[in-house]
PDB file of N, CA, C and O in Angstrom:
ATOM      1  N   UNK A   1      -3.908  23.198 -16.860  1.00  0.00           N
ATOM      2  CA  UNK A   1      -3.255  23.285 -15.564  1.00  0.00           C
ATOM      3  C   UNK A   1      -4.206  22.683 -14.526  1.00  0.00           C
ATOM      4  O   UNK A   1      -5.370  23.042 -14.462  1.00  0.00           O
ATOM      5  N   UNK A   2      -3.662  21.808 -13.708  1.00  0.00           N
ATOM      6  CA  UNK A   2      -4.476  21.161 -12.682  1.00  0.00           C
ATOM      7  C   UNK A   2      -4.702  22.113 -11.505  1.00  0.00           C
ATOM      8  O   UNK A   2      -3.991  23.106 -11.337  1.00  0.00           O
ATOM      9  N   UNK A   3      -5.672  21.767 -10.687  1.00  0.00           N
ATOM     10  CA  UNK A   3      -5.960  22.563  -9.489  1.00  0.00           C
ATOM     11  C   UNK A   3      -4.752  22.555  -8.546  1.00  0.00           C
ATOM     12  O   UNK A   3      -4.431  23.575  -7.930  1.00  0.00           O
ATOM     13  N   UNK A   4      -4.064  21.440  -8.477  1.00  0.00           N
ATOM     14  CA  UNK A   4      -2.869  21.342  -7.637  1.00  0.00           C
ATOM     15  C   UNK A   4      -1.794  22.314  -8.114  1.00  0.00           C
ATOM     16  O   UNK A   4      -1.188  23.032  -7.307  1.00  0.00           O
ATOM     17  N   UNK A   5      -1.557  22.346  -9.422  1.00  0.00           N
ATOM     18  CA  UNK A   5      -0.569  23.277  -9.969  1.00  0.00           C
ATOM     19  C   UNK A   5      -0.995  24.720  -9.759  1.00  0.00           C
ATOM     20  O   UNK A   5      -0.169  25.580  -9.448  1.00  0.00           O
ATOM     21  N   UNK A   6      -2.275  24.989  -9.906  1.00  0.00           N
ATOM     22  CA  UNK A   6      -2.786  26.341  -9.702  1.00  0.00           C
ATOM     23  C   UNK A   6      -2.511  26.809  -8.276  1.00  0.00           C
ATOM     24  O   UNK A   6      -2.042  27.921  -8.059  1.00  0.00           O
ATOM     25  N   UNK A   7      -2.780  25.949  -7.299  1.00  0.00           N
ATOM     26  CA  UNK A   7      -2.483  26.298  -5.907  1.00  0.00           C
ATOM     27  C   UNK A   7      -0.982  26.464  -5.695  1.00  0.00           C
ATOM     28  O   UNK A   7      -0.544  27.340  -4.951  1.00  0.00           O
ATOM     29  N   UNK A   8      -0.194  25.646  -6.348  1.00  0.00           N
ATOM     30  CA  UNK A   8       1.253  25.763  -6.246  1.00  0.00           C
ATOM     31  C   UNK A   8       1.745  27.103  -6.760  1.00  0.00           C
ATOM     32  O   UNK A   8       2.554  27.774  -6.115  1.00  0.00           O
ATOM     33  N   UNK A   9       1.265  27.506  -7.929  1.00  0.00           N
ATOM     34  CA  UNK A   9       1.667  28.798  -8.487  1.00  0.00           C
ATOM     35  C   UNK A   9       1.157  29.957  -7.641  1.00  0.00           C
ATOM     36  O   UNK A   9       1.866  30.946  -7.440  1.00  0.00           O
ATOM     37  N   UNK A  10      -0.059  29.841  -7.120  1.00  0.00           N
ATOM     38  CA  UNK A  10      -0.618  30.896  -6.257  1.00  0.00           C
ATOM     39  C   UNK A  10       0.243  31.049  -4.997  1.00  0.00           C
ATOM     40  O   UNK A  10       0.608  32.162  -4.619  1.00  0.00           O
ATOM     41  N   UNK A  11       0.579  29.936  -4.364  1.00  0.00           N
ATOM     42  CA  UNK A  11       1.431  29.979  -3.169  1.00  0.00           C
ATOM     43  C   UNK A  11       2.801  30.553  -3.512  1.00  0.00           C
ATOM     44  O   UNK A  11       3.355  31.361  -2.757  1.00  0.00           O
ATOM     45  N   UNK A  12       3.330  30.160  -4.650  1.00  0.00           N
ATOM     46  CA  UNK A  12       4.640  30.643  -5.075  1.00  0.00           C
ATOM     47  C   UNK A  12       4.640  32.155  -5.264  1.00  0.00           C
ATOM     48  O   UNK A  12       5.539  32.852  -4.796  1.00  0.00           O
ATOM     49  N   UNK A  13       3.634  32.672  -5.929  1.00  0.00           N
ATOM     50  CA  UNK A  13       3.554  34.115  -6.183  1.00  0.00           C
ATOM     51  C   UNK A  13       3.404  34.878  -4.876  1.00  0.00           C
ATOM     52  O   UNK A  13       4.118  35.852  -4.615  1.00  0.00           O
ATOM     53  N   UNK A  14       2.488  34.442  -4.016  1.00  0.00           N
ATOM     54  CA  UNK A  14       2.228  35.171  -2.778  1.00  0.00           C
ATOM     55  C   UNK A  14       3.430  35.168  -1.837  1.00  0.00           C
ATOM     56  O   UNK A  14       3.792  36.216  -1.286  1.00  0.00           O
ATOM     57  N   UNK A  15       4.058  34.016  -1.642  1.00  0.00           N
ATOM     58  CA  UNK A  15       5.179  33.975  -0.710  1.00  0.00           C
ATOM     59  C   UNK A  15       6.407  34.682  -1.282  1.00  0.00           C
ATOM     60  O   UNK A  15       7.190  35.259  -0.537  1.00  0.00           O
ATOM     61  N   UNK A  16       6.556  34.649  -2.593  1.00  0.00           N
ATOM     62  CA  UNK A  16       7.703  35.305  -3.214  1.00  0.00           C
ATOM     63  C   UNK A  16       7.571  36.818  -3.182  1.00  0.00           C
ATOM     64  O   UNK A  16       8.510  37.520  -2.801  1.00  0.00           O
ATOM     65  N   UNK A  17       6.410  37.343  -3.544  1.00  0.00           N
ATOM     66  CA  UNK A  17       6.257  38.798  -3.569  1.00  0.00           C
ATOM     67  C   UNK A  17       6.274  39.397  -2.167  1.00  0.00           C
ATOM     68  O   UNK A  17       6.480  40.596  -2.024  1.00  0.00           O
ATOM     69  N   UNK A  18       6.104  38.566  -1.151  1.00  0.00           N
ATOM     70  CA  UNK A  18       6.149  39.098   0.215  1.00  0.00           C
ATOM     71  C   UNK A  18       7.531  39.648   0.559  1.00  0.00           C
ATOM     72  O   UNK A  18       7.658  40.462   1.471  1.00  0.00           O
ATOM     73  N   UNK A  19       8.562  39.246  -0.165  1.00  0.00           N
ATOM     74  CA  UNK A  19       9.921  39.729   0.094  1.00  0.00           C
ATOM     75  C   UNK A  19      10.230  41.036  -0.633  1.00  0.00           C
ATOM     76  O   UNK A  19      11.198  41.710  -0.292  1.00  0.00           O
ATOM     77  N   UNK A  20       9.443  41.391  -1.608  1.00  0.00           N
ATOM     78  CA  UNK A  20       9.720  42.594  -2.396  1.00  0.00           C
ATOM     79  C   UNK A  20       9.723  43.862  -1.534  1.00  0.00           C
ATOM     80  O   UNK A  20      10.670  44.656  -1.630  1.00  0.00           O
ATOM     81  N   UNK A  21       8.723  44.091  -0.675  1.00  0.00           N
ATOM     82  CA  UNK A  21       8.764  45.323   0.133  1.00  0.00           C
ATOM     83  C   UNK A  21       9.996  45.424   1.027  1.00  0.00           C
ATOM     84  O   UNK A  21      10.586  46.492   1.153  1.00  0.00           O
ATOM     85  N   UNK A  22      10.407  44.312   1.639  1.00  0.00           N
ATOM     86  CA  UNK A  22      11.593  44.342   2.505  1.00  0.00           C
ATOM     87  C   UNK A  22      12.848  44.625   1.699  1.00  0.00           C
ATOM     88  O   UNK A  22      13.688  45.438   2.094  1.00  0.00           O
ATOM     89  N   UNK A  23      12.977  43.970   0.569  1.00  0.00           N
ATOM     90  CA  UNK A  23      14.153  44.186  -0.271  1.00  0.00           C
ATOM     91  C   UNK A  23      14.195  45.626  -0.772  1.00  0.00           C
ATOM     92  O   UNK A  23      15.241  46.276  -0.736  1.00  0.00           O
ATOM     93  N   UNK A  24      13.058  46.151  -1.205  1.00  0.00           N
ATOM     94  CA  UNK A  24      13.003  47.529  -1.721  1.00  0.00           C
ATOM     95  C   UNK A  24      13.319  48.530  -0.609  1.00  0.00           C
ATOM     96  O   UNK A  24      14.089  49.464  -0.799  1.00  0.00           O
ATOM     97  N   UNK A  25      12.715  48.333   0.559  1.00  0.00           N
ATOM     98  CA  UNK A  25      12.953  49.232   1.695  1.00  0.00           C
ATOM     99  C   UNK A  25      14.436  49.218   2.093  1.00  0.00           C
ATOM    100  O   UNK A  25      15.032  50.275   2.326  1.00  0.00           O
ATOM    101  N   UNK A  26      15.007  48.043   2.171  1.00  0.00           N
ATOM    102  CA  UNK A  26      16.414  47.928   2.558  1.00  0.00           C
ATOM    103  C   UNK A  26      17.317  48.580   1.525  1.00  0.00           C
ATOM    104  O   UNK A  26      18.267  49.278   1.870  1.00  0.00           O
ATOM    105  N   UNK A  27      17.014  48.369   0.261  1.00  0.00           N
ATOM    106  CA  UNK A  27      17.814  48.971  -0.812  1.00  0.00           C
ATOM    107  C   UNK A  27      17.727  50.494  -0.776  1.00  0.00           C
ATOM    108  O   UNK A  27      18.733  51.184  -0.895  1.00  0.00           O
ATOM    109  N   UNK A  28      16.505  51.025  -0.586  1.00  0.00           N
ATOM    110  CA  UNK A  28      16.306  52.477  -0.578  1.00  0.00           C
ATOM    111  C   UNK A  28      16.935  53.143   0.631  1.00  0.00           C
ATOM    112  O   UNK A  28      17.561  54.193   0.511  1.00  0.00           O
ATOM    113  N   UNK A  29      16.748  52.559   1.811  1.00  0.00           N
ATOM    114  CA  UNK A  29      17.168  53.228   3.042  1.00  0.00           C
ATOM    115  C   UNK A  29      18.529  52.776   3.546  1.00  0.00           C
ATOM    116  O   UNK A  29      19.123  53.457   4.380  1.00  0.00           O
ATOM    117  N   UNK A  30      18.965  51.630   3.111  1.00  0.00           N
ATOM    118  CA  UNK A  30      20.194  51.003   3.593  1.00  0.00           C
ATOM    119  C   UNK A  30      20.142  50.748   5.112  1.00  0.00           C
ATOM    120  O   UNK A  30      21.166  50.613   5.776  1.00  0.00           O
ATOM    121  N   UNK A  31      18.933  50.701   5.638  1.00  0.00           N
ATOM    122  CA  UNK A  31      18.716  50.454   7.066  1.00  0.00           C
ATOM    123  C   UNK A  31      18.545  48.950   7.278  1.00  0.00           C
ATOM    124  O   UNK A  31      17.543  48.370   6.872  1.00  0.00           O
ATOM    125  N   UNK A  32      19.524  48.339   7.899  1.00  0.00           N
ATOM    126  CA  UNK A  32      19.493  46.894   8.126  1.00  0.00           C
ATOM    127  C   UNK A  32      19.430  46.545   9.616  1.00  0.00           C
ATOM    128  O   UNK A  32      19.582  45.386   9.983  1.00  0.00           O
ATOM    129  N   UNK A  33      19.188  47.538  10.453  1.00  0.00           N
ATOM    130  CA  UNK A  33      19.184  47.305  11.905  1.00  0.00           C
ATOM    131  C   UNK A  33      18.144  46.279  12.324  1.00  0.00           C
ATOM    132  O   UNK A  33      18.377  45.505  13.243  1.00  0.00           O
ATOM    133  N   UNK A  34      16.998  46.262  11.669  1.00  0.00           N
ATOM    134  CA  UNK A  34      15.923  45.353  12.064  1.00  0.00           C
ATOM    135  C   UNK A  34      15.984  43.985  11.412  1.00  0.00           C
ATOM    136  O   UNK A  34      15.087  43.170  11.592  1.00  0.00           O
ATOM    137  N   UNK A  35      17.046  43.716  10.682  1.00  0.00           N
ATOM    138  CA  UNK A  35      17.168  42.446   9.966  1.00  0.00           C
ATOM    139  C   UNK A  35      18.144  41.538  10.718  1.00  0.00           C
ATOM    140  O   UNK A  35      19.262  41.937  11.023  1.00  0.00           O
ATOM    141  N   UNK A  36      17.698  40.332  10.987  1.00  0.00           N
ATOM    142  CA  UNK A  36      18.529  39.370  11.707  1.00  0.00           C
ATOM    143  C   UNK A  36      19.454  38.649  10.723  1.00  0.00           C
ATOM    144  O   UNK A  36      18.986  37.972   9.798  1.00  0.00           O
ATOM    145  N   UNK A  37      20.755  38.774  10.952  1.00  0.00           N
ATOM    146  CA  UNK A  37      21.737  38.099  10.104  1.00  0.00           C
ATOM    147  C   UNK A  37      21.575  36.583  10.198  1.00  0.00           C
ATOM    148  O   UNK A  37      21.595  35.888   9.179  1.00  0.00           O
ATOM    149  N   UNK A  38      21.376  36.089  11.391  1.00  0.00           N
ATOM    150  CA  UNK A  38      21.197  34.643  11.575  1.00  0.00           C
ATOM    151  C   UNK A  38      19.973  34.118  10.852  1.00  0.00           C
ATOM    152  O   UNK A  38      20.028  33.096  10.159  1.00  0.00           O
ATOM    153  N   UNK A  39      18.860  34.824  11.001  1.00  0.00           N
ATOM    154  CA  UNK A  39      17.620  34.387  10.370  1.00  0.00           C
ATOM    155  C   UNK A  39      17.747  34.392   8.850  1.00  0.00           C
ATOM    156  O   UNK A  39      17.387  33.424   8.186  1.00  0.00           O
ATOM    157  N   UNK A  40      18.276  35.471   8.281  1.00  0.00           N
ATOM    158  CA  UNK A  40      18.382  35.547   6.821  1.00  0.00           C
ATOM    159  C   UNK A  40      19.420  34.575   6.284  1.00  0.00           C
ATOM    160  O   UNK A  40      19.268  34.072   5.163  1.00  0.00           O
ATOM    161  N   UNK A  41      20.460  34.281   7.040  1.00  0.00           N
ATOM    162  CA  UNK A  41      21.448  33.289   6.605  1.00  0.00           C
ATOM    163  C   UNK A  41      20.818  31.906   6.516  1.00  0.00           C
ATOM    164  O   UNK A  41      20.941  31.213   5.499  1.00  0.00           O
ATOM    165  N   UNK A  42      20.151  31.506   7.575  1.00  0.00           N
ATOM    166  CA  UNK A  42      19.502  30.192   7.601  1.00  0.00           C
ATOM    167  C   UNK A  42      18.375  30.136   6.566  1.00  0.00           C
ATOM    168  O   UNK A  42      18.232  29.150   5.837  1.00  0.00           O
ATOM    169  N   UNK A  43      17.584  31.189   6.481  1.00  0.00           N
ATOM    170  CA  UNK A  43      16.474  31.228   5.529  1.00  0.00           C
ATOM    171  C   UNK A  43      16.970  31.108   4.088  1.00  0.00           C
ATOM    172  O   UNK A  43      16.425  30.342   3.292  1.00  0.00           O
ATOM    173  N   UNK A  44      18.016  31.849   3.753  1.00  0.00           N
ATOM    174  CA  UNK A  44      18.553  31.818   2.393  1.00  0.00           C
ATOM    175  C   UNK A  44      19.077  30.425   2.055  1.00  0.00           C
ATOM    176  O   UNK A  44      18.847  29.916   0.952  1.00  0.00           O
ATOM    177  N   UNK A  45      19.747  29.779   2.992  1.00  0.00           N
ATOM    178  CA  UNK A  45      20.198  28.406   2.772  1.00  0.00           C
ATOM    179  C   UNK A  45      19.000  27.469   2.588  1.00  0.00           C
ATOM    180  O   UNK A  45      19.011  26.590   1.720  1.00  0.00           O
ATOM    181  N   UNK A  46      17.954  27.671   3.390  1.00  0.00           N
ATOM    182  CA  UNK A  46      16.738  26.861   3.262  1.00  0.00           C
ATOM    183  C   UNK A  46      16.076  27.034   1.907  1.00  0.00           C
ATOM    184  O   UNK A  46      15.609  26.062   1.299  1.00  0.00           O
ATOM    185  N   UNK A  47      16.022  28.260   1.413  1.00  0.00           N
ATOM    186  CA  UNK A  47      15.454  28.522   0.095  1.00  0.00           C
ATOM    187  C   UNK A  47      16.273  27.821  -0.989  1.00  0.00           C
ATOM    188  O   UNK A  47      15.720  27.248  -1.930  1.00  0.00           O
ATOM    189  N   UNK A  48      17.593  27.830  -0.842  1.00  0.00           N
ATOM    190  CA  UNK A  48      18.448  27.127  -1.798  1.00  0.00           C
ATOM    191  C   UNK A  48      18.144  25.620  -1.781  1.00  0.00           C
ATOM    192  O   UNK A  48      18.091  24.982  -2.834  1.00  0.00           O
ATOM    193  N   UNK A  49      17.907  25.088  -0.610  1.00  0.00           N
ATOM    194  CA  UNK A  49      17.541  23.668  -0.499  1.00  0.00           C
ATOM    195  C   UNK A  49      16.189  23.392  -1.163  1.00  0.00           C
ATOM    196  O   UNK A  49      16.025  22.384  -1.863  1.00  0.00           O
ATOM    197  N   UNK A  50      15.217  24.293  -0.955  1.00  0.00           N
ATOM    198  CA  UNK A  50      13.911  24.145  -1.620  1.00  0.00           C
ATOM    199  C   UNK A  50      14.072  24.191  -3.134  1.00  0.00           C
ATOM    200  O   UNK A  50      13.402  23.457  -3.869  1.00  0.00           O
ATOM    201  N   UNK A  51      14.940  25.056  -3.607  1.00  0.00           N
ATOM    202  CA  UNK A  51      15.191  25.158  -5.044  1.00  0.00           C
ATOM    203  C   UNK A  51      15.740  23.842  -5.586  1.00  0.00           C
ATOM    204  O   UNK A  51      15.261  23.327  -6.609  1.00  0.00           O
ATOM    205  N   UNK A  52      16.704  23.268  -4.911  1.00  0.00           N
ATOM    206  CA  UNK A  52      17.265  21.982  -5.335  1.00  0.00           C
ATOM    207  C   UNK A  52      16.196  20.897  -5.303  1.00  0.00           C
ATOM    208  O   UNK A  52      16.070  20.093  -6.235  1.00  0.00           O
ATOM    209  N   UNK A  53      15.398  20.885  -4.254  1.00  0.00           N
ATOM    210  CA  UNK A  53      14.295  19.927  -4.125  1.00  0.00           C
ATOM    211  C   UNK A  53      13.327  20.071  -5.306  1.00  0.00           C
ATOM    212  O   UNK A  53      12.942  19.070  -5.929  1.00  0.00           O
ATOM    213  N   UNK A  54      12.953  21.298  -5.615  1.00  0.00           N
ATOM    214  CA  UNK A  54      12.046  21.535  -6.741  1.00  0.00           C
ATOM    215  C   UNK A  54      12.645  21.087  -8.060  1.00  0.00           C
ATOM    216  O   UNK A  54      11.944  20.512  -8.909  1.00  0.00           O
ATOM    217  N   UNK A  55      13.938  21.326  -8.246  1.00  0.00           N
ATOM    218  CA  UNK A  55      14.613  20.884  -9.468  1.00  0.00           C
ATOM    219  C   UNK A  55      14.620  19.363  -9.571  1.00  0.00           C
ATOM    220  O   UNK A  55      14.370  18.802 -10.640  1.00  0.00           O
ATOM    221  N   UNK A  56      14.910  18.699  -8.461  1.00  0.00           N
ATOM    222  CA  UNK A  56      14.933  17.235  -8.460  1.00  0.00           C
ATOM    223  C   UNK A  56      13.562  16.640  -8.764  1.00  0.00           C
ATOM    224  O   UNK A  56      13.467  15.594  -9.416  1.00  0.00           O
ATOM    225  N   UNK A  57      12.504  17.313  -8.300  1.00  0.00           N
ATOM    226  CA  UNK A  57      11.143  16.841  -8.561  1.00  0.00           C
ATOM    227  C   UNK A  57      10.619  17.294  -9.925  1.00  0.00           C
ATOM    228  O   UNK A  57       9.638  16.749 -10.416  1.00  0.00           O
ATOM    229  N   UNK A  58      11.249  18.311 -10.484  1.00  0.00           N
ATOM    230  CA  UNK A  58      10.713  18.917 -11.699  1.00  0.00           C
ATOM    231  C   UNK A  58       9.433  19.691 -11.422  1.00  0.00           C
ATOM    232  O   UNK A  58       8.563  19.807 -12.273  1.00  0.00           O
ATOM    233  N   UNK A  59       9.336  20.223 -10.207  1.00  0.00           N
ATOM    234  CA  UNK A  59       8.139  20.956  -9.770  1.00  0.00           C
ATOM    235  C   UNK A  59       8.353  22.442 -10.031  1.00  0.00           C
ATOM    236  O   UNK A  59       8.979  23.142  -9.228  1.00  0.00           O
ATOM    237  N   UNK A  60       7.849  22.916 -11.155  1.00  0.00           N
ATOM    238  CA  UNK A  60       8.132  24.279 -11.597  1.00  0.00           C
ATOM    239  C   UNK A  60       7.612  25.371 -10.674  1.00  0.00           C
ATOM    240  O   UNK A  60       8.278  26.395 -10.521  1.00  0.00           O
ATOM    241  N   UNK A  61       6.463  25.212 -10.016  1.00  0.00           N
ATOM    242  CA  UNK A  61       6.071  26.263  -9.056  1.00  0.00           C
ATOM    243  C   UNK A  61       7.109  26.430  -7.946  1.00  0.00           C
ATOM    244  O   UNK A  61       7.431  27.536  -7.545  1.00  0.00           O
ATOM    245  N   UNK A  62       7.666  25.318  -7.474  1.00  0.00           N
ATOM    246  CA  UNK A  62       8.678  25.371  -6.422  1.00  0.00           C
ATOM    247  C   UNK A  62       9.970  25.980  -6.960  1.00  0.00           C
ATOM    248  O   UNK A  62      10.597  26.822  -6.310  1.00  0.00           O
ATOM    249  N   UNK A  63      10.356  25.588  -8.150  1.00  0.00           N
ATOM    250  CA  UNK A  63      11.596  26.088  -8.746  1.00  0.00           C
ATOM    251  C   UNK A  63      11.517  27.593  -8.983  1.00  0.00           C
ATOM    252  O   UNK A  63      12.393  28.352  -8.551  1.00  0.00           O
ATOM    253  N   UNK A  64      10.479  28.031  -9.662  1.00  0.00           N
ATOM    254  CA  UNK A  64      10.350  29.455 -10.013  1.00  0.00           C
ATOM    255  C   UNK A  64      10.281  30.322  -8.760  1.00  0.00           C
ATOM    256  O   UNK A  64      10.981  31.328  -8.642  1.00  0.00           O
ATOM    257  N   UNK A  65       9.441  29.919  -7.818  1.00  0.00           N
ATOM    258  CA  UNK A  65       9.292  30.702  -6.587  1.00  0.00           C
ATOM    259  C   UNK A  65      10.608  30.802  -5.837  1.00  0.00           C
ATOM    260  O   UNK A  65      10.968  31.870  -5.328  1.00  0.00           O
ATOM    261  N   UNK A  66      11.341  29.712  -5.775  1.00  0.00           N
ATOM    262  CA  UNK A  66      12.566  29.724  -4.989  1.00  0.00           C
ATOM    263  C   UNK A  66      13.730  30.385  -5.701  1.00  0.00           C
ATOM    264  O   UNK A  66      14.624  30.903  -5.041  1.00  0.00           O
ATOM    265  N   UNK A  67      13.728  30.417  -7.010  1.00  0.00           N
ATOM    266  CA  UNK A  67      14.742  31.195  -7.721  1.00  0.00           C
ATOM    267  C   UNK A  67      14.561  32.672  -7.392  1.00  0.00           C
ATOM    268  O   UNK A  67      15.505  33.370  -7.011  1.00  0.00           O
ATOM    269  N   UNK A  68      13.328  33.150  -7.509  1.00  0.00           N
ATOM    270  CA  UNK A  68      13.057  34.567  -7.236  1.00  0.00           C
ATOM    271  C   UNK A  68      13.297  34.879  -5.765  1.00  0.00           C
ATOM    272  O   UNK A  68      13.928  35.881  -5.416  1.00  0.00           O
ATOM    273  N   UNK A  69      12.801  34.017  -4.873  1.00  0.00           N
ATOM    274  CA  UNK A  69      12.977  34.240  -3.439  1.00  0.00           C
ATOM    275  C   UNK A  69      14.455  34.207  -3.058  1.00  0.00           C
ATOM    276  O   UNK A  69      14.903  34.997  -2.224  1.00  0.00           O
ATOM    277  N   UNK A  70      15.217  33.319  -3.675  1.00  0.00           N
ATOM    278  CA  UNK A  70      16.645  33.251  -3.395  1.00  0.00           C
ATOM    279  C   UNK A  70      17.346  34.546  -3.802  1.00  0.00           C
ATOM    280  O   UNK A  70      18.194  35.057  -3.066  1.00  0.00           O
ATOM    281  N   UNK A  71      16.961  35.101  -4.929  1.00  0.00           N
ATOM    282  CA  UNK A  71      17.548  36.380  -5.358  1.00  0.00           C
ATOM    283  C   UNK A  71      17.180  37.488  -4.367  1.00  0.00           C
ATOM    284  O   UNK A  71      18.047  38.267  -3.944  1.00  0.00           O
ATOM    285  N   UNK A  72      15.913  37.560  -3.977  1.00  0.00           N
ATOM    286  CA  UNK A  72      15.480  38.615  -3.048  1.00  0.00           C
ATOM    287  C   UNK A  72      16.096  38.434  -1.662  1.00  0.00           C
ATOM    288  O   UNK A  72      16.646  39.380  -1.089  1.00  0.00           O
ATOM    289  N   UNK A  73      16.003  37.236  -1.103  1.00  0.00           N
ATOM    290  CA  UNK A  73      16.556  36.993   0.235  1.00  0.00           C
ATOM    291  C   UNK A  73      18.069  37.120   0.219  1.00  0.00           C
ATOM    292  O   UNK A  73      18.667  37.659   1.157  1.00  0.00           O
ATOM    293  N   UNK A  74      18.700  36.632  -0.847  1.00  0.00           N
ATOM    294  CA  UNK A  74      20.153  36.777  -0.970  1.00  0.00           C
ATOM    295  C   UNK A  74      20.556  38.231  -1.058  1.00  0.00           C
ATOM    296  O   UNK A  74      21.554  38.653  -0.468  1.00  0.00           O
ATOM    297  N   UNK A  75      19.764  39.021  -1.780  1.00  0.00           N
ATOM    298  CA  UNK A  75      20.034  40.457  -1.863  1.00  0.00           C
ATOM    299  C   UNK A  75      19.925  41.141  -0.515  1.00  0.00           C
ATOM    300  O   UNK A  75      20.762  41.973  -0.151  1.00  0.00           O
ATOM    301  N   UNK A  76      18.901  40.786   0.243  1.00  0.00           N
ATOM    302  CA  UNK A  76      18.736  41.349   1.591  1.00  0.00           C
ATOM    303  C   UNK A  76      19.911  40.925   2.473  1.00  0.00           C
ATOM    304  O   UNK A  76      20.461  41.735   3.224  1.00  0.00           O
ATOM    305  N   UNK A  77      20.313  39.674   2.367  1.00  0.00           N
ATOM    306  CA  UNK A  77      21.444  39.182   3.156  1.00  0.00           C
ATOM    307  C   UNK A  77      22.732  39.928   2.794  1.00  0.00           C
ATOM    308  O   UNK A  77      23.487  40.341   3.689  1.00  0.00           O
ATOM    309  N   UNK A  78      22.968  40.121   1.523  1.00  0.00           N
ATOM    310  CA  UNK A  78      24.163  40.874   1.085  1.00  0.00           C
ATOM    311  C   UNK A  78      24.110  42.302   1.622  1.00  0.00           C
ATOM    312  O   UNK A  78      25.109  42.824   2.113  1.00  0.00           O
ATOM    313  N   UNK A  79      22.933  42.943   1.547  1.00  0.00           N
ATOM    314  CA  UNK A  79      22.814  44.307   2.075  1.00  0.00           C
ATOM    315  C   UNK A  79      23.042  44.333   3.584  1.00  0.00           C
ATOM    316  O   UNK A  79      23.649  45.268   4.103  1.00  0.00           O
ATOM    317  N   UNK A  80      22.566  43.307   4.291  1.00  0.00           N
ATOM    318  CA  UNK A  80      22.796  43.234   5.737  1.00  0.00           C
ATOM    319  C   UNK A  80      24.281  43.185   6.025  1.00  0.00           C
ATOM    320  O   UNK A  80      24.784  43.865   6.923  1.00  0.00           O
ATOM    321  N   UNK A  81      25.014  42.406   5.269  1.00  0.00           N
ATOM    322  CA  UNK A  81      26.466  42.300   5.472  1.00  0.00           C
ATOM    323  C   UNK A  81      27.193  43.562   5.054  1.00  0.00           C
ATOM    324  O   UNK A  81      28.170  43.963   5.673  1.00  0.00           O
ATOM    325  N   UNK A  82      26.709  44.202   4.014  1.00  0.00           N
ATOM    326  CA  UNK A  82      27.390  45.374   3.457  1.00  0.00           C
ATOM    327  C   UNK A  82      27.103  46.658   4.221  1.00  0.00           C
ATOM    328  O   UNK A  82      27.990  47.489   4.380  1.00  0.00           O
ATOM    329  N   UNK A  83      25.877  46.853   4.668  1.00  0.00           N
ATOM    330  CA  UNK A  83      25.466  48.135   5.259  1.00  0.00           C
ATOM    331  C   UNK A  83      25.486  48.171   6.771  1.00  0.00           C
ATOM    332  O   UNK A  83      25.037  49.128   7.372  1.00  0.00           O
ATOM    333  N   UNK A  84      26.005  47.157   7.426  1.00  0.00           N
ATOM    334  CA  UNK A  84      25.940  47.193   8.895  1.00  0.00           C
ATOM    335  C   UNK A  84      26.957  48.088   9.510  1.00  0.00           C
ATOM    336  O   UNK A  84      27.831  48.649   9.042  1.00  0.00           O
TER     337      UNK A  84
END
């Protein structure tokens, strides 16, 4: 694994796991008052675009990170719509 790939995977892990506490908190409490619908809508679409970009490049750190992030951000977005 090259140093570039190592940094890619490190960035992917750190930015992806940053969504876990928010998703877990929202799931447990069903409290979505502090979550912006606009921000999560745009962000989730952006993550989907990053995923497509990573697939087109064959860049696995980008693909893996954005698949997981898309699931987490999409889950938060669904909870925002469902629990408001």
